[in-house]
Amino acid sequence: MQTFAKNAPMPVVRRLPKYHKYLKELLEEGVTKISSKNLSVRMGSTASQIRQDLNYFGGFGQQGYGYNVSELIVAIEEILSIHEVYRCIIIGAGNLGKAIRNYIMNLDGNAKVLAMFDVDASKTQEKDGEIPVYHTDQLKEYMRKREVDVAILCVPKSSGPQAAQAVIDGGIHAIWNFTTADLSVPEGIVVENVAINESFYVLTYLLSEKQQNQT
Amino acid sequence: MQTFAKNAPMPVVRRLPKYHKYLKELLEEGVTKISSKNLSVRMGSTASQIRQDLNYFGGFGQQGYGYNVSELIVAIEEILSIHEVYRCIIIGAGNLGKAIRNYIMNLDGNAKVLAMFDVDASKTQEKDGEIPVYHTDQLKEYMRKREVDVAILCVPKSSGPQAAQAVIDGGIHAIWNFTTADLSVPEGIVVENVAINESFYVLTYLLSEKQQNQT
DNA sequence: TAGATTGTTAATCGATTAACAATC
DNA sequence: TAGATTGTTAATCGATTAACAATC
C-alpha cells in the first residue's frame, strides 16, 4: 500500500484543492495533458511551485511531456482522501446549518450528512429534505449507536465550546468549526476552522487600505 | 491624520482579528493590562510575534508595563477599520445568503445589509426579516441609485463569475466571495474568498493522515 | 535524435523567533 | 532605583523561486 510523505507543509496541503479544481476544469475542456508551466499561467502561480508541491507526494509527471490531467486528478483525490465517504452530523439547524447541509449534498458525494441537531425543539418538527433533525438531547444516544466521522458546528458563538465537548465525548474524529470559538480539543482530533468573521475584518482592512492609497 | 505602515504582510493582517477577539475576551474578564508574554500563552503563539505584528502599525505598548487592553482594542479596530459601517448587498437569497445575512446582523454593526438579490422570483415575495429581497434584474438599477461598498456572493458555483461581473459593472468596491469560483476582477477591487470546499478537503486530508499514523 | 519538461538540488526571499538595549 | 517589558535589530527557520541535470 502506498504511503504518502508524511507531514507535507500545510501551505502545500491547502493548495492541493485548488490544483484539483483547475484540473477538473481542464478535464471538462477536454485537455488531456498539461505542463506545470501552462497550469501555472492559468492559476497565477509558478511552475516551480506546482512541481515542488506535487513532489511532496510523488512524481506524477513525465519528463518532456507534462502531467496527464486525469491521472493527476486521481492522484490528488487520493492524497486528499476525496474518494472516501465521510459521515457527518451538523450541530445547529439554523440557516448556516442548512446552508452547509445543502452545500455538502451538492459536493460530489464524498460527505454524507446523517443528521442535524438543534436545541430549538420546533426545528426538529420539520423533516428537512431527507435529513432528520433531532433535539440536541439525543446527540449522546445517537453517537453511541452510529459511527460518525465529522461534526460540523453551526451553532452560535456562545454554544461553540459546549457543542464541541458534546461531540468529543461522543467520540468524534474531526470537527469542521464554523463558529467563532477557538476550540481546544484533545490530541488526535482534527479541527478545521472556517473563521468567517476574521475573513470579513480582513476585507474591511483591505478596503480601508485601498481608500487610503487613493487619497 | 495617522497613516498606517502600508503593505503589512498578509499573514500579519490575518492575525489581527484574532488579537482583537482575545483582547475583547480579556476586557470582558475585567483585565485592564496584558503583556505580550501572557497574551501569547493564552493564544498559543509567541510573545515575539505579537510585538512584531503590532509594531507594523505602531507602538501601542509601554515598556515595563505591557499593553492597555482597551486601548489596544481601539487601535486594532482602527487598523481593521472595524468602526466604519460598510453597506453590503447579498447576491443569492438561499440558505447561505440568509445565514450570512443573520451573521452580519449579529456582527457588532460595522456592516449593514441593505438588500438581497435572487433570480428566483418566489424568494422576492417573502419580506425576509427587515431586509428586502429583489429580483436580480433590479440589481443594476439598484446600484445606480444607492452607494454599495461590499457585494457578498452567495450564489451557486456556476453563477459566480456572472454575479461578480454584475456588481463590478455596478461599481462595487469589494467582493466577499462565498462561491467556489475564482474571480478575476479589475485592479483596485478587493476580493476576499471564503473557500469552504477547500477547507473541507483539508479536513479530509488531515483525517486520512491521522488514520495512517494510527495504523 | 532534439526538444520539452520533469524531479530535485541550490539560491533567494520572507516570515518567525531570539536577543537585547531602551525605557517606563 | 530595580524589575519588567517593550520596540527593534539580528539570527534562524521555512517556504518559494531559480536552475539544471535527468530523461521521456
XYZ file of C-alpha atoms (C1' of nucleotides) in Angstrom:
478
model
C 0.000 0.000 0.000
C 1.252 3.396 -0.978
C 2.194 5.697 1.845
C 2.401 9.411 1.274
C 5.225 11.524 2.531
C 4.002 12.464 5.968
C 3.744 15.990 7.209
C 3.727 17.897 3.987
C 3.732 21.589 4.925
C 0.243 22.982 5.427
C 0.649 25.720 2.806
C 1.212 22.931 0.285
C -1.780 20.921 1.511
C -4.001 23.992 1.285
C -3.044 24.465 -2.335
C -3.960 20.938 -3.377
C -7.720 21.555 -3.585
C -7.010 24.433 -5.959
C -4.943 22.222 -8.217
C -7.763 19.719 -8.141
C -10.272 22.347 -9.126
C -8.280 23.669 -12.064
C -7.501 20.180 -13.300
C -11.182 19.282 -13.242
C -11.879 22.349 -15.334
C -9.196 21.308 -17.803
C -10.684 17.850 -17.996
C -14.080 19.318 -18.803
C -12.498 21.334 -21.568
C -11.122 18.131 -22.995
C -7.485 18.896 -22.182
C -5.661 15.626 -21.545
C -2.160 16.811 -20.677
C -0.733 19.943 -19.106
C 2.723 21.196 -18.244
C 3.480 22.828 -14.927
C 4.205 25.993 -16.900
C 0.800 26.149 -18.556
C -1.003 25.275 -15.365
C 0.878 27.982 -13.505
C -0.203 30.569 -16.060
C -3.827 29.554 -15.627
C -3.645 29.564 -11.866
C -1.473 32.608 -11.449
C 1.246 30.721 -9.609
C 4.697 29.486 -10.617
C 5.606 26.293 -12.449
C 8.292 25.685 -9.896
C 5.836 25.773 -7.016
C 3.498 23.343 -8.733
C 6.241 20.816 -9.355
C 7.645 21.291 -5.894
C 4.219 20.875 -4.294
C 3.321 17.726 -6.200
C 6.669 16.135 -5.481
C 5.953 16.115 -1.773
C 3.563 13.320 -2.630
C 5.164 11.643 -5.584
C 6.332 12.018 -9.150
C 3.129 12.282 -11.118
C 4.557 13.787 -14.289
C 6.676 12.668 -17.126
C 9.749 14.482 -18.424
C 9.307 16.088 -21.775
C 5.556 15.582 -21.617
C 3.987 17.110 -18.550
C 1.163 15.767 -16.448
C -1.695 13.607 -17.575
C -4.718 15.567 -16.392
C -6.992 12.735 -15.404
C -4.224 10.751 -13.736
C -3.175 13.756 -11.731
C -6.759 14.332 -10.660
C -6.976 10.782 -9.389
C -3.678 11.155 -7.561
C -4.749 14.378 -5.827
C -8.099 12.883 -4.916
C -6.260 10.032 -3.297
C -3.979 12.368 -1.375
C -6.866 14.490 -0.153
C -8.907 11.390 0.501
C -11.708 12.772 -1.630
C -12.812 9.308 -2.707
C -13.804 8.239 0.793
C -17.253 8.948 2.152
C -17.308 10.770 5.436
C -20.270 10.506 7.758
C -21.185 13.937 9.068
C -23.589 15.385 11.570
C -24.430 19.060 11.725
C -24.878 20.706 15.103
C -27.184 23.681 14.703
C -30.048 23.600 12.218
C -30.348 27.325 11.582
C -29.683 28.976 8.241
C -25.981 28.277 8.401
C -26.514 24.619 9.252
C -28.984 24.278 6.411
C -26.678 26.085 4.011
C -23.854 23.710 4.852
C -26.178 20.743 4.546
C -27.196 21.840 1.041
C -23.633 22.576 0.201
C -22.483 19.114 1.218
C -25.313 17.443 -0.615
C -24.054 19.156 -3.779
C -20.496 18.044 -3.113
C -19.537 15.102 -5.304
C -20.729 12.766 -2.621
C -17.633 12.283 -0.504
C -19.510 13.561 2.518
C -22.841 12.374 3.788
C -24.949 14.254 6.274
C -26.553 11.688 8.549
C -28.475 14.019 10.812
C -28.789 17.503 12.203
C -29.201 18.537 15.813
C -30.691 21.668 17.335
C -31.716 22.899 20.769
C -34.784 24.503 19.301
C -37.460 21.831 19.529
C -39.547 23.456 16.815
C -36.805 22.850 14.261
C -36.955 19.140 14.938
C -40.507 19.057 13.623
C -39.712 19.972 10.052
C -38.381 16.984 8.201
C -35.738 18.932 6.340
C -35.318 17.450 2.907
C -34.173 13.925 3.586
C -32.067 14.718 6.620
C -33.688 14.249 10.033
C -33.334 16.982 12.646
C -33.107 15.794 16.232
C -33.047 17.609 19.524
C -29.543 18.076 20.919
C -30.554 15.974 23.913
C -30.481 12.964 21.639
C -26.924 13.567 20.415
C -25.236 11.381 23.007
C -27.536 8.462 22.361
C -27.212 8.918 18.603
C -23.434 8.871 18.658
C -23.458 5.720 20.755
C -25.421 3.915 18.100
C -23.857 5.243 14.926
C -20.347 5.785 13.714
C -19.791 9.469 12.907
C -16.611 10.891 11.397
C -17.134 14.628 11.216
C -19.162 17.017 13.354
C -19.966 20.318 11.702
C -20.503 23.082 14.220
C -23.003 25.670 13.031
C -24.158 26.930 16.407
C -23.943 30.483 17.757
C -20.620 31.588 19.232
C -21.685 31.058 22.835
C -22.646 27.409 22.324
C -19.471 26.553 20.413
C -17.269 25.053 23.128
C -20.172 23.173 24.680
C -21.215 21.660 21.348
C -17.598 20.709 20.704
C -17.388 18.976 24.068
C -20.542 17.017 23.339
C -19.237 15.588 20.069
C -15.815 14.933 21.576
C -17.492 12.950 24.342
C -19.339 11.079 21.635
C -16.013 10.025 20.105
C -15.832 12.291 17.058
C -12.763 12.156 14.809
C -12.928 15.581 13.236
C -14.654 18.919 13.742
C -15.433 21.383 10.994
C -15.874 24.533 13.005
C -17.980 27.379 11.621
C -18.308 29.139 14.982
C -16.029 31.947 16.048
C -14.996 29.993 19.131
C -11.397 28.804 19.377
C -11.826 25.154 20.246
C -9.357 23.339 22.420
C -9.564 19.649 21.669
C -7.659 16.597 22.847
C -4.689 15.371 20.837
C -5.683 13.402 17.773
C -8.919 15.166 16.953
C -8.785 17.092 13.714
C -10.168 20.625 13.764
C -10.605 22.758 10.681
C -11.825 26.294 11.296
C -13.787 28.443 8.882
C -13.305 31.825 10.503
C -15.906 33.832 8.669
C -15.658 36.816 10.990
C -11.900 37.069 10.585
C -12.358 36.960 6.844
C -14.696 39.951 6.975
C -12.260 42.004 9.023
C -9.532 41.275 6.526
C -11.860 42.540 3.835
C -12.575 45.782 5.689
C -8.855 46.192 6.292
C -8.122 45.871 2.598
C -10.933 48.260 1.768
C -9.647 50.953 4.088
C -6.083 50.443 2.873
C -7.326 50.910 -0.663
C -9.196 54.079 0.251
C -6.069 55.497 1.862
C -3.978 54.754 -1.191
C -6.460 56.567 -3.386
C -6.269 59.762 -1.352
C -4.268 62.121 10.453
C -2.426 58.951 11.319
C -1.239 56.839 8.428
C -0.544 53.185 8.961
C 2.507 51.459 7.613
C 1.341 50.376 4.212
C 1.515 46.841 2.970
C 1.855 44.984 6.209
C 2.341 41.327 5.271
C -0.933 39.460 4.862
C -0.069 36.812 7.476
C 0.164 39.647 9.974
C -3.117 41.214 8.839
C -4.873 37.875 9.112
C -3.752 37.528 12.714
C -5.141 40.900 13.780
C -8.764 39.751 14.101
C -7.576 37.011 16.437
C -5.787 39.510 18.653
C -8.930 41.572 18.665
C -11.017 38.631 19.713
C -8.771 37.606 22.589
C -8.459 41.189 23.798
C -12.231 41.561 23.842
C -12.431 38.430 25.968
C -9.843 39.843 28.354
C -11.793 43.066 28.586
C -14.932 41.143 29.486
C -12.996 39.375 32.226
C -12.048 42.753 33.595
C -8.371 42.508 32.687
C -7.047 46.006 32.003
C -3.430 45.313 31.038
C -1.621 42.420 29.417
C 1.949 41.651 28.452
C 2.835 40.134 25.112
C 4.063 37.113 27.060
C 0.762 36.489 28.823
C -1.245 37.076 25.677
C 0.950 34.646 23.767
C 0.321 31.945 26.365
C -3.415 32.446 26.027
C -3.339 32.435 22.254
C -0.771 29.722 21.764
C 1.587 31.975 19.858
C 4.863 33.687 20.758
C 5.365 36.985 22.562
C 7.865 37.958 19.927
C 5.361 37.524 17.148
C 2.749 39.601 18.913
C 5.137 42.503 19.466
C 6.471 42.199 15.948
C 2.982 42.131 14.455
C 1.704 45.122 16.393
C 4.778 47.158 15.577
C 3.940 47.078 11.911
C 1.209 49.521 12.826
C 2.625 51.423 15.750
C 3.949 51.232 19.277
C 0.876 50.518 21.325
C 2.588 49.232 24.443
C 4.622 50.658 27.241
C 7.957 49.295 28.426
C 7.850 47.651 31.802
C 4.053 47.614 31.766
C 2.636 45.876 28.726
C -0.410 46.793 26.703
C -3.519 48.547 27.917
C -6.265 46.167 26.829
C -8.954 48.655 25.896
C -6.533 50.996 24.165
C -5.133 48.159 22.107
C -8.633 47.066 21.140
C -9.379 50.555 19.879
C -6.102 50.633 17.965
C -6.762 47.302 16.268
C -10.323 48.302 15.442
C -8.950 51.380 13.760
C -6.400 49.372 11.792
C -9.008 46.853 10.645
C -11.476 49.652 10.071
C -13.998 47.888 12.270
C -15.527 51.161 13.397
C -16.770 52.066 9.924
C -20.121 50.894 8.649
C -19.999 49.057 5.346
C -23.045 48.906 3.116
C -23.497 45.383 1.824
C -25.738 43.613 -0.611
C -26.086 39.872 -0.749
C -26.394 38.162 -4.112
C -28.241 34.896 -3.647
C -31.021 34.584 -1.096
C -30.771 30.870 -0.446
C -29.794 29.323 2.858
C -26.222 30.524 2.613
C -27.292 34.066 1.787
C -29.693 34.063 4.690
C -27.090 32.602 7.010
C -24.645 35.339 6.105
C -27.364 37.962 6.485
C -28.105 36.736 10.006
C -24.459 36.504 10.735
C -23.819 40.094 9.708
C -26.809 41.363 11.624
C -25.235 39.846 14.735
C -21.876 41.449 13.980
C -21.279 44.498 16.137
C -22.881 46.636 13.481
C -19.929 47.531 11.298
C -21.700 46.016 8.337
C -25.199 46.709 7.162
C -27.101 44.541 4.726
C -29.107 46.864 2.510
C -30.750 44.293 0.283
C -30.613 40.788 -1.086
C -30.978 39.697 -4.697
C -32.072 36.407 -6.189
C -33.007 35.024 -9.580
C -35.793 33.030 -8.025
C -38.813 35.313 -8.153
C -40.580 33.427 -5.381
C -37.859 34.405 -2.911
C -38.528 38.058 -3.611
C -42.010 37.678 -2.183
C -41.008 36.909 1.357
C -40.020 40.050 3.175
C -37.097 38.469 4.928
C -36.803 39.964 8.370
C -36.193 43.618 7.656
C -34.085 43.103 4.567
C -35.855 43.330 1.209
C -35.183 40.673 -1.410
C -35.225 41.869 -5.007
C -35.014 40.093 -8.291
C -31.519 40.106 -9.790
C -32.903 42.042 -12.741
C -33.179 45.037 -10.452
C -29.563 44.943 -9.339
C -28.259 47.327 -11.968
C -30.930 49.905 -11.244
C -30.436 49.499 -7.501
C -26.708 50.076 -7.677
C -27.216 53.189 -9.747
C -29.362 54.705 -7.040
C -27.524 53.601 -3.917
C -23.923 53.565 -2.802
C -22.846 49.995 -2.030
C -19.455 49.025 -0.614
C -19.459 45.268 -0.430
C -21.191 42.609 -2.507
C -21.480 39.236 -0.846
C -21.690 36.412 -3.345
C -23.780 33.508 -2.110
C -24.842 32.093 -5.449
C -24.172 28.607 -6.809
C -20.767 27.958 -8.388
C -21.999 28.330 -11.948
C -23.447 31.823 -11.396
C -20.381 33.112 -9.584
C -18.473 34.883 -12.359
C -21.650 36.344 -13.817
C -22.800 37.707 -10.457
C -19.332 39.143 -9.916
C -19.467 40.892 -13.277
C -22.840 42.397 -12.454
C -21.658 44.005 -9.214
C -18.395 45.121 -10.831
C -20.424 46.832 -13.539
C -22.434 48.440 -10.772
C -19.257 49.941 -9.329
C -18.672 47.743 -6.299
C -15.588 48.310 -4.142
C -15.221 44.904 -2.571
C -16.477 41.358 -3.031
C -16.818 38.813 -0.263
C -16.867 35.633 -2.286
C -18.517 32.518 -0.839
C -18.685 30.728 -4.185
C -16.066 28.251 -5.329
C -15.402 30.343 -8.417
C -12.017 32.025 -8.748
C -12.980 35.567 -9.624
C -10.844 37.705 -11.852
C -11.565 41.321 -11.086
C -10.121 44.603 -12.314
C -7.300 46.236 -10.391
C -8.494 48.070 -7.318
C -11.425 45.867 -6.396
C -10.932 43.985 -3.163
C -11.806 40.297 -3.181
C -11.851 38.129 -0.090
C -12.581 34.452 -0.680
C -14.142 32.064 1.790
C -13.233 28.786 0.149
C -15.478 26.415 2.049
C -14.883 23.493 -0.290
C -11.114 23.781 0.023
C -11.481 23.823 3.766
C -13.371 20.536 3.691
C -10.726 18.843 1.564
C -8.064 19.957 4.001
C -10.104 18.377 6.745
C -10.412 15.074 4.907
C -6.683 15.180 4.200
C -5.907 15.620 7.876
C -8.329 12.849 8.773
C -6.730 10.364 6.410
C -3.239 11.377 7.528
C -4.324 10.754 11.106
C -5.727 7.349 10.228
C -2.465 6.369 8.559
C -0.434 7.427 11.569
C -2.604 5.285 13.820
C -2.009 2.152 11.767
C 17.921 12.349 -32.090
C 16.366 17.022 -30.498
C 13.093 19.393 -27.761
C 10.479 19.615 -23.907
C 9.613 19.275 -19.311
C 10.070 16.901 -15.237
C 12.219 15.918 -10.487
C 15.374 17.789 -7.452
C 19.052 20.486 -5.618
C 20.656 25.104 -4.687
C 19.709 30.135 -4.040
C 16.670 33.557 -2.555
C 13.219 35.517 -0.229
C 10.124 36.312 3.540
C 8.364 35.308 7.948
C 9.163 33.867 12.618
C 11.864 33.674 16.684
C 15.548 35.192 19.689
C 18.117 38.655 21.856
C 18.874 42.877 23.992
C 19.276 47.833 24.549
C 15.885 51.377 25.627
C 12.804 52.917 28.967
C 8.676 53.028 31.723
C 16.123 52.599 41.892
C 15.223 47.742 40.352
C 12.230 44.920 37.690
C 9.556 44.302 33.905
C 8.514 44.520 29.324
C 8.501 46.937 25.222
C 10.367 48.221 20.420
C 13.658 46.796 17.282
C 17.648 44.646 15.350
C 19.864 40.298 14.360
C 19.636 35.178 13.746
C 17.051 31.356 12.333
C 13.843 28.886 10.085
C 10.782 27.663 6.403
C 8.769 28.391 2.064
C 9.217 29.939 -2.615
C 11.744 30.518 -6.756
C 15.523 29.520 -9.879
C 18.495 26.452 -12.126
C 19.772 22.399 -14.275
C 20.857 17.521 -14.862
C 17.982 13.521 -15.838
C 15.020 11.545 -19.065
C 10.896 10.857 -21.702
